[in-house]
Coordinates of C-alpha atoms and ligand atoms in Angstrom, one line a residue:
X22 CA 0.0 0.0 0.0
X23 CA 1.8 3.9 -0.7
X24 CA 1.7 6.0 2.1
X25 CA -1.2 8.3 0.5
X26 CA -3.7 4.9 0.8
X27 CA -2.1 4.7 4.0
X28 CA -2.7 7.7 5.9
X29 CA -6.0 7.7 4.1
X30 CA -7.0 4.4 5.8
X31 CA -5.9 5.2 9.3
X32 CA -8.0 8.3 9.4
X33 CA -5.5 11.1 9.3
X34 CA -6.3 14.6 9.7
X35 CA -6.2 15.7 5.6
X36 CA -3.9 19.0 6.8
X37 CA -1.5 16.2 8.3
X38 CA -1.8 13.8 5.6
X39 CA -1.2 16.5 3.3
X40 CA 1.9 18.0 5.1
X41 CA 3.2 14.6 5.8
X42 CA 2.7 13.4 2.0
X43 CA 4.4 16.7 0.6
X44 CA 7.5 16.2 3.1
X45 CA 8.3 12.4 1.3
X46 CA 8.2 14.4 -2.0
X47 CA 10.9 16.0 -1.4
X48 CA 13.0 12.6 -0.9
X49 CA 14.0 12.1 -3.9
X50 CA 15.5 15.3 -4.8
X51 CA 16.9 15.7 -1.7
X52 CA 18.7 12.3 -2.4
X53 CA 19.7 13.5 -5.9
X54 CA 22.0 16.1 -4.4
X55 CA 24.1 13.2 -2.9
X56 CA 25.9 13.2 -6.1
X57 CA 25.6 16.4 -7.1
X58 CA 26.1 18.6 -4.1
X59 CA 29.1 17.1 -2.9
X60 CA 31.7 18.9 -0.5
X61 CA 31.7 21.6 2.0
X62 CA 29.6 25.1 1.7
X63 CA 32.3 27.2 3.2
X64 CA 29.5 28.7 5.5
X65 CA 28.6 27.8 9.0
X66 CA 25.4 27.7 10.5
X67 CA 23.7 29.0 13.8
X68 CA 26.0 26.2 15.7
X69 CA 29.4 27.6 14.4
X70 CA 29.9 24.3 12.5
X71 CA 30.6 23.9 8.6
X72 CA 27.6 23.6 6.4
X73 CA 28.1 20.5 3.9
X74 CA 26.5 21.6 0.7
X75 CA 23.6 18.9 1.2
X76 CA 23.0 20.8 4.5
X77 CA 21.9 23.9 2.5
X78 CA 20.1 21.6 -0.5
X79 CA 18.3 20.0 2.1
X80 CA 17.0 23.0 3.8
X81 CA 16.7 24.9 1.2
X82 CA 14.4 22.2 -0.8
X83 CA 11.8 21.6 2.2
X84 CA 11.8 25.4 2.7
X85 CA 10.7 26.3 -0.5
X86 CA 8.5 23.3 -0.9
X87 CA 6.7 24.4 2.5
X88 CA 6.4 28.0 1.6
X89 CA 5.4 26.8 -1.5
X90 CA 2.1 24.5 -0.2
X91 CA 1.3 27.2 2.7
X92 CA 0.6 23.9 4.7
X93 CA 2.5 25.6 7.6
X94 CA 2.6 28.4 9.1
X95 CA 6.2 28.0 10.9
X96 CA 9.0 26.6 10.0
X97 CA 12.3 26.3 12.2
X98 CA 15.2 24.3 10.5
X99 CA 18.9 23.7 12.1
X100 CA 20.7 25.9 9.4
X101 CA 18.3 28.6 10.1
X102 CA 18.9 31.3 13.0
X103 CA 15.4 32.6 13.1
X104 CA 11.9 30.5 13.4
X105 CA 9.9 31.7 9.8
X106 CA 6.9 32.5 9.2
X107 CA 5.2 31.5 6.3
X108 CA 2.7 34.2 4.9
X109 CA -1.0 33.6 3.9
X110 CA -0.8 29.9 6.1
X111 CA -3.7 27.5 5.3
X112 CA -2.8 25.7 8.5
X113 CA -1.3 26.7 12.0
X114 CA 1.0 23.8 12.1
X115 CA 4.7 24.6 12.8
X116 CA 7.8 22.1 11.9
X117 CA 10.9 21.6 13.2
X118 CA 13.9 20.5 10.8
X119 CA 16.8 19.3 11.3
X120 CA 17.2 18.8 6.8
X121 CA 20.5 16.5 6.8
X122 CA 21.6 14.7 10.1
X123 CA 24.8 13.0 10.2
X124 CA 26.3 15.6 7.6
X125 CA 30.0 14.1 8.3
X126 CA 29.3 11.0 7.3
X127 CA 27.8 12.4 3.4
X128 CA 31.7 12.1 1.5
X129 CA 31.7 8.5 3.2
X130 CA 28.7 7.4 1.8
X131 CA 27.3 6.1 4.9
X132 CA 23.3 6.4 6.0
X133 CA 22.4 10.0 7.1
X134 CA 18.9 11.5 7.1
X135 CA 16.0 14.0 7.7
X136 CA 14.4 14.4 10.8
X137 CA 11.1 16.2 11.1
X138 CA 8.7 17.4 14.3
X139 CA 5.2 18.8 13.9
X140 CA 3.3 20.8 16.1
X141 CA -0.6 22.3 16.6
X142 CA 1.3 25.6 16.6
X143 CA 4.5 27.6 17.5
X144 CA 7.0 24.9 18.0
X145 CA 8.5 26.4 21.3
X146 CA 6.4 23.7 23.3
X147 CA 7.2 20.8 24.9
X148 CA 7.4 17.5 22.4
X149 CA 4.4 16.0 23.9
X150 CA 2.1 18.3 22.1
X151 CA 3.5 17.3 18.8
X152 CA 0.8 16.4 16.3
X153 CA 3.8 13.7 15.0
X154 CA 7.1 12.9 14.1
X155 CA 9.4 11.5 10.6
X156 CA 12.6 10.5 9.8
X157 CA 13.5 10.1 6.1
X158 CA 16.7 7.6 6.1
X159 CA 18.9 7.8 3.2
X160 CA 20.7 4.3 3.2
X161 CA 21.2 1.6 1.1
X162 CA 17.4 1.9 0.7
X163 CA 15.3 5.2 1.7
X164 CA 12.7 5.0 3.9
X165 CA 10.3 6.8 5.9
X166 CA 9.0 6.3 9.6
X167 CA 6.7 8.3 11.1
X168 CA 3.6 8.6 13.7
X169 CA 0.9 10.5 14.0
X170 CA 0.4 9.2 17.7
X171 CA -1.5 5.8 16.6
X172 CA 1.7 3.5 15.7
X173 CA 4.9 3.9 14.3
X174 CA 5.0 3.0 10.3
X175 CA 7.9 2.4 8.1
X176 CA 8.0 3.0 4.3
X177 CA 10.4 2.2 1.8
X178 CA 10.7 4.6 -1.5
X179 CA 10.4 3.5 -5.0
X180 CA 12.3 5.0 -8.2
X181 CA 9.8 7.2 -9.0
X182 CA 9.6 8.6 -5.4
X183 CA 7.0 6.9 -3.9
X184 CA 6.7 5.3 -0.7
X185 CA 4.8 1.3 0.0
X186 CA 4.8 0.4 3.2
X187 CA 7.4 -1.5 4.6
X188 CA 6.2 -2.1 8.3
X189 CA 3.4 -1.1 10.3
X190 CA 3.3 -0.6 13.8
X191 CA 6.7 -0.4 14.8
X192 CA 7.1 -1.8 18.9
X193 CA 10.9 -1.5 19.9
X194 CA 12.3 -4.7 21.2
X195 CA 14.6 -5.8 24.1
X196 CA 18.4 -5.5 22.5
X197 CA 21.9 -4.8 23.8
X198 CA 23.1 -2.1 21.1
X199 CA 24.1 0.9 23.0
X200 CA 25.2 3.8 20.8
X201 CA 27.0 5.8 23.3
X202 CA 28.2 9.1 22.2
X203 CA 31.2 11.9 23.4
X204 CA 34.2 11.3 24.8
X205 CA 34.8 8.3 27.3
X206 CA 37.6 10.8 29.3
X207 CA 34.7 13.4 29.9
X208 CA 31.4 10.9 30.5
X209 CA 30.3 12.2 34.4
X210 CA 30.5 9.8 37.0
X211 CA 26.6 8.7 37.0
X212 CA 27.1 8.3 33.0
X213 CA 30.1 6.3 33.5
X214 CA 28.7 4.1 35.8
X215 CA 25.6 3.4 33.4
X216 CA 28.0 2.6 30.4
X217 CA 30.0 0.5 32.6
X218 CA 26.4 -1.6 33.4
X219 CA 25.8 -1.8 29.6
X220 CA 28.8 -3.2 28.7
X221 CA 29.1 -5.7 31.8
X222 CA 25.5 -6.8 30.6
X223 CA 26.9 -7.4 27.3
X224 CA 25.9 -4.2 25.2
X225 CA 27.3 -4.0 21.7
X226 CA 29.0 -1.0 20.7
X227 CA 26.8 0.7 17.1
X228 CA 27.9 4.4 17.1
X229 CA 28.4 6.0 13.6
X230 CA 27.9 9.5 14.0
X231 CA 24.7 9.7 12.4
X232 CA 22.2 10.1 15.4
X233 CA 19.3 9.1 12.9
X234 CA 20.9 6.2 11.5
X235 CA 22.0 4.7 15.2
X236 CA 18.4 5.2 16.6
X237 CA 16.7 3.9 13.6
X238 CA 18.8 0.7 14.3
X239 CA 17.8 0.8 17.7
X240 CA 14.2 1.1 17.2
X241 CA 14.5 -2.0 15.1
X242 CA 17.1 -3.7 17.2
X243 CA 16.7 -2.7 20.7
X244 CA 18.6 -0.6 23.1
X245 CA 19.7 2.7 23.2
X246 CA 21.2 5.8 22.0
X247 CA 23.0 8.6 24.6
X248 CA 24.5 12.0 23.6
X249 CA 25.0 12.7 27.0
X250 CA 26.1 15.8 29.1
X251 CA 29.7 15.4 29.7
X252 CA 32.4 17.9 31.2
X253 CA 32.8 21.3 30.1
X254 CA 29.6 20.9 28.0
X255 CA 26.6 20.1 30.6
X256 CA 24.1 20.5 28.1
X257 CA 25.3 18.1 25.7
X258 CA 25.5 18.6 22.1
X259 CA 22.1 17.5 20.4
X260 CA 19.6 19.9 20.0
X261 CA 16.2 19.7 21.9
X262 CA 13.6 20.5 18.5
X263 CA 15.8 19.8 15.7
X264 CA 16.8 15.8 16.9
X265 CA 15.3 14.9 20.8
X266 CA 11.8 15.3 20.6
X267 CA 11.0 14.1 17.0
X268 CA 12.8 11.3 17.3
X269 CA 11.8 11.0 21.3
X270 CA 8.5 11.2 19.9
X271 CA 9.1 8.4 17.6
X272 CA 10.8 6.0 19.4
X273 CA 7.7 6.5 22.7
X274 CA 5.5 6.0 19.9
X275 CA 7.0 2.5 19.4
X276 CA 7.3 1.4 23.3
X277 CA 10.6 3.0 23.9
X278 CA 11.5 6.2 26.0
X279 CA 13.3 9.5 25.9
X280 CA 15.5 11.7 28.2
X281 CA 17.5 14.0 29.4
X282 CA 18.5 12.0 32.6
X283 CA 16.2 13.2 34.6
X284 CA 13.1 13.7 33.0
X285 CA 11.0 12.7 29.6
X286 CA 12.4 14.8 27.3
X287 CA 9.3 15.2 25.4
X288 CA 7.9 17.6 28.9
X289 CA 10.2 20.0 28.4
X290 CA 9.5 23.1 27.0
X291 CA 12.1 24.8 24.7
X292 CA 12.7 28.1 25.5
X293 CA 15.1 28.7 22.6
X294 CA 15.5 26.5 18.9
X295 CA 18.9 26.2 19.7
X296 CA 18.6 24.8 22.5
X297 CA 20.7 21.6 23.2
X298 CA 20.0 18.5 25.8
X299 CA 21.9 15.5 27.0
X300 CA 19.7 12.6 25.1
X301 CA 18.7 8.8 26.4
X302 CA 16.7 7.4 23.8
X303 CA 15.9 3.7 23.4
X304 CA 14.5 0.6 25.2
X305 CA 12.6 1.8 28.4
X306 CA 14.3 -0.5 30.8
X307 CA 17.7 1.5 29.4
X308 CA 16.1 4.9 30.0
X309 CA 15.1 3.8 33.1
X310 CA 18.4 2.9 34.5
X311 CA 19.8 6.0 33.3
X312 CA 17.4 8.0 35.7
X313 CA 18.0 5.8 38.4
X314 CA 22.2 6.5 38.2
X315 CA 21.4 9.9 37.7
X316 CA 18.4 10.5 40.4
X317 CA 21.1 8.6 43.0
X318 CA 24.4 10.5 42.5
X319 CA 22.2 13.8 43.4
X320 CA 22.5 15.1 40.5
Ligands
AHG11 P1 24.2 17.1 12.3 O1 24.8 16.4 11.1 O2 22.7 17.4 12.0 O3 24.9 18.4 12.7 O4 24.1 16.2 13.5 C1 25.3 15.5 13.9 C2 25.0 14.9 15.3 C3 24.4 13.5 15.3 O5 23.8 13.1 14.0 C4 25.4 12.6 15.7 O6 25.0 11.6 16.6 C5 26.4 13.4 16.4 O7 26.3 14.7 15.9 C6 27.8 13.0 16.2 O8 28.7 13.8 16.9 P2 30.2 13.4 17.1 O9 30.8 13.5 15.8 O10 30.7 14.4 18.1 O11 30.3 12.0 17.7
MN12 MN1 21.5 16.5 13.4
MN13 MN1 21.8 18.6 10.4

């Protein structure tokens, strides 16, 4: 079945459908810059880091396609430094972008992808008003996942840009991958003592530097994921709307959890779109571990 029949069948709200059919149109062309936009952009975004030129493709090809339909009426993307507003709006939703994660890992050729939140509104609230959540994964295959708060659904995209449904209702299952991100030297004592329980239990080490690549494998696989806080950078380096709560949204959707160590990470409210959080995502038993160290070392 394509994803139009799809959302069709489960009942979607049409602005949603609409919204969520016009983002997986993009796909392809987003995917046809892997050959064509190679390299760096000799610019830096928001964050201070180098824009890749699929960065800028990326963002620049769901911006215009979203001004374009008027299905929005804000968009805030991670190589933007303001929120936009789009004029004349049919809808009041607002996205949250974050166009091409993993950007080192494009001149390897490994999997990278797009990572997508919508809200009811201004998207400077807390993840658990999100209307839904995709990822577009640009492997081997490319494939889309997303909920709109009744299942997780995977879709796999054809030649001509179309998606069929690969996998419906998504439930994350027990697994020992642990994707543990940052530097071992800096981890905080709580953090270390959770990795050092992972890998006593037997964890496998799957960290490639491509946040939506290592939790797509652990919402398949079981586990979990962790950028966490770590010494002289306490708020970690992922950013709150751009990668947490979509994906947090996501992976809850499917069974799992998400946090910052201390608390769901989809109930707390941005208060910037640059904002950054130290990230547990996966397997709730994981998550719950995590909170546990944490809550007991006081911190
Ligand atoms: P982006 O490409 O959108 O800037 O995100 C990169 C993120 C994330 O995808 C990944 O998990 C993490 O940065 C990797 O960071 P390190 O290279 O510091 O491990
Ligand atoms: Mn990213
Ligand atoms: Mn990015």
């Amino acid at each position: 079945m394509n994803l139009d029949n799809f959302l069709r069948t489960k009942g979607t709200d049409e602005d949603l459908a609409q919204l969520i059919m016009l983002l997986s149109k993009q796909a392809l062309d987003i995917k046809a810059g892997f050959l064509s936009a190679r390299g760096t952009a000799d610019t830096k975004n928001v964050y201070g880091e180098t824009q890749m030129a699929l960065d800028k493709r990326a963002d620049e090809i769901l911006i215009a396609a979203l001004k374009a339909s008027r299905l929005v009426n804000w968009i805030a993307t991670e190589e933007q430094p303001d929120i936009i507003e789009v004029e004349g709006a049919k809808n009041p939703f607002g996205v949250t972008i974050d166009p091409l994660d993993g950007s080192s890992l494009i001149d390897v050729n490994l999997a990278v992808g797009t990572i997508v939140g919508i809200y009811p509104g201004h998207v400077l609230e807390p993840g658990n008003t999100m209307l839904g959540a995709l990822y577009i994964l640009y492997g081997p295959l490319t494939t889309l996942t997303y909920t709109t708060g009744s299942g997780v659904h995977e879709f796999v995209m054809h030649e001509d840009g179309t998606f069929t449904l690969m996998q419906e209702n998504l439930t994350i299952p027990d697994g020992k991958i642990y994707a543990p991100g940052a530097l071992r030297k800096d981890y905080l004592p709580y953090h270390k003592q959770f990795i050092e329980q992972l890998e006593l239990e037997g964890y496998k080490l799957r960290f490639s530097g491509s946040f939506v690549a290592d939790v797509h494998q652990i919402l398949h696989k079981g586990g979990m994921f962790t950028y966490p806080a770590f010494a002289g950078k306490e708020s970690g380096k992922l950013r709150l709307l751009f990668e947490g709560t979509p994906l947090g949204k996501v992976v809850t959707e499917a069974g799992g959890a998400v946090s910052n160590g201390t608390v769901n990470l989809l109930e707390v409210k941005p208060t910037a779109v640059s904002n950054r959080t130290p990230i547990y995502i996966g397997g709730r038993k994981e998550i719950a571990l995590i909170e546990s160290y944490k809550k007991n070392a006081g911190t």
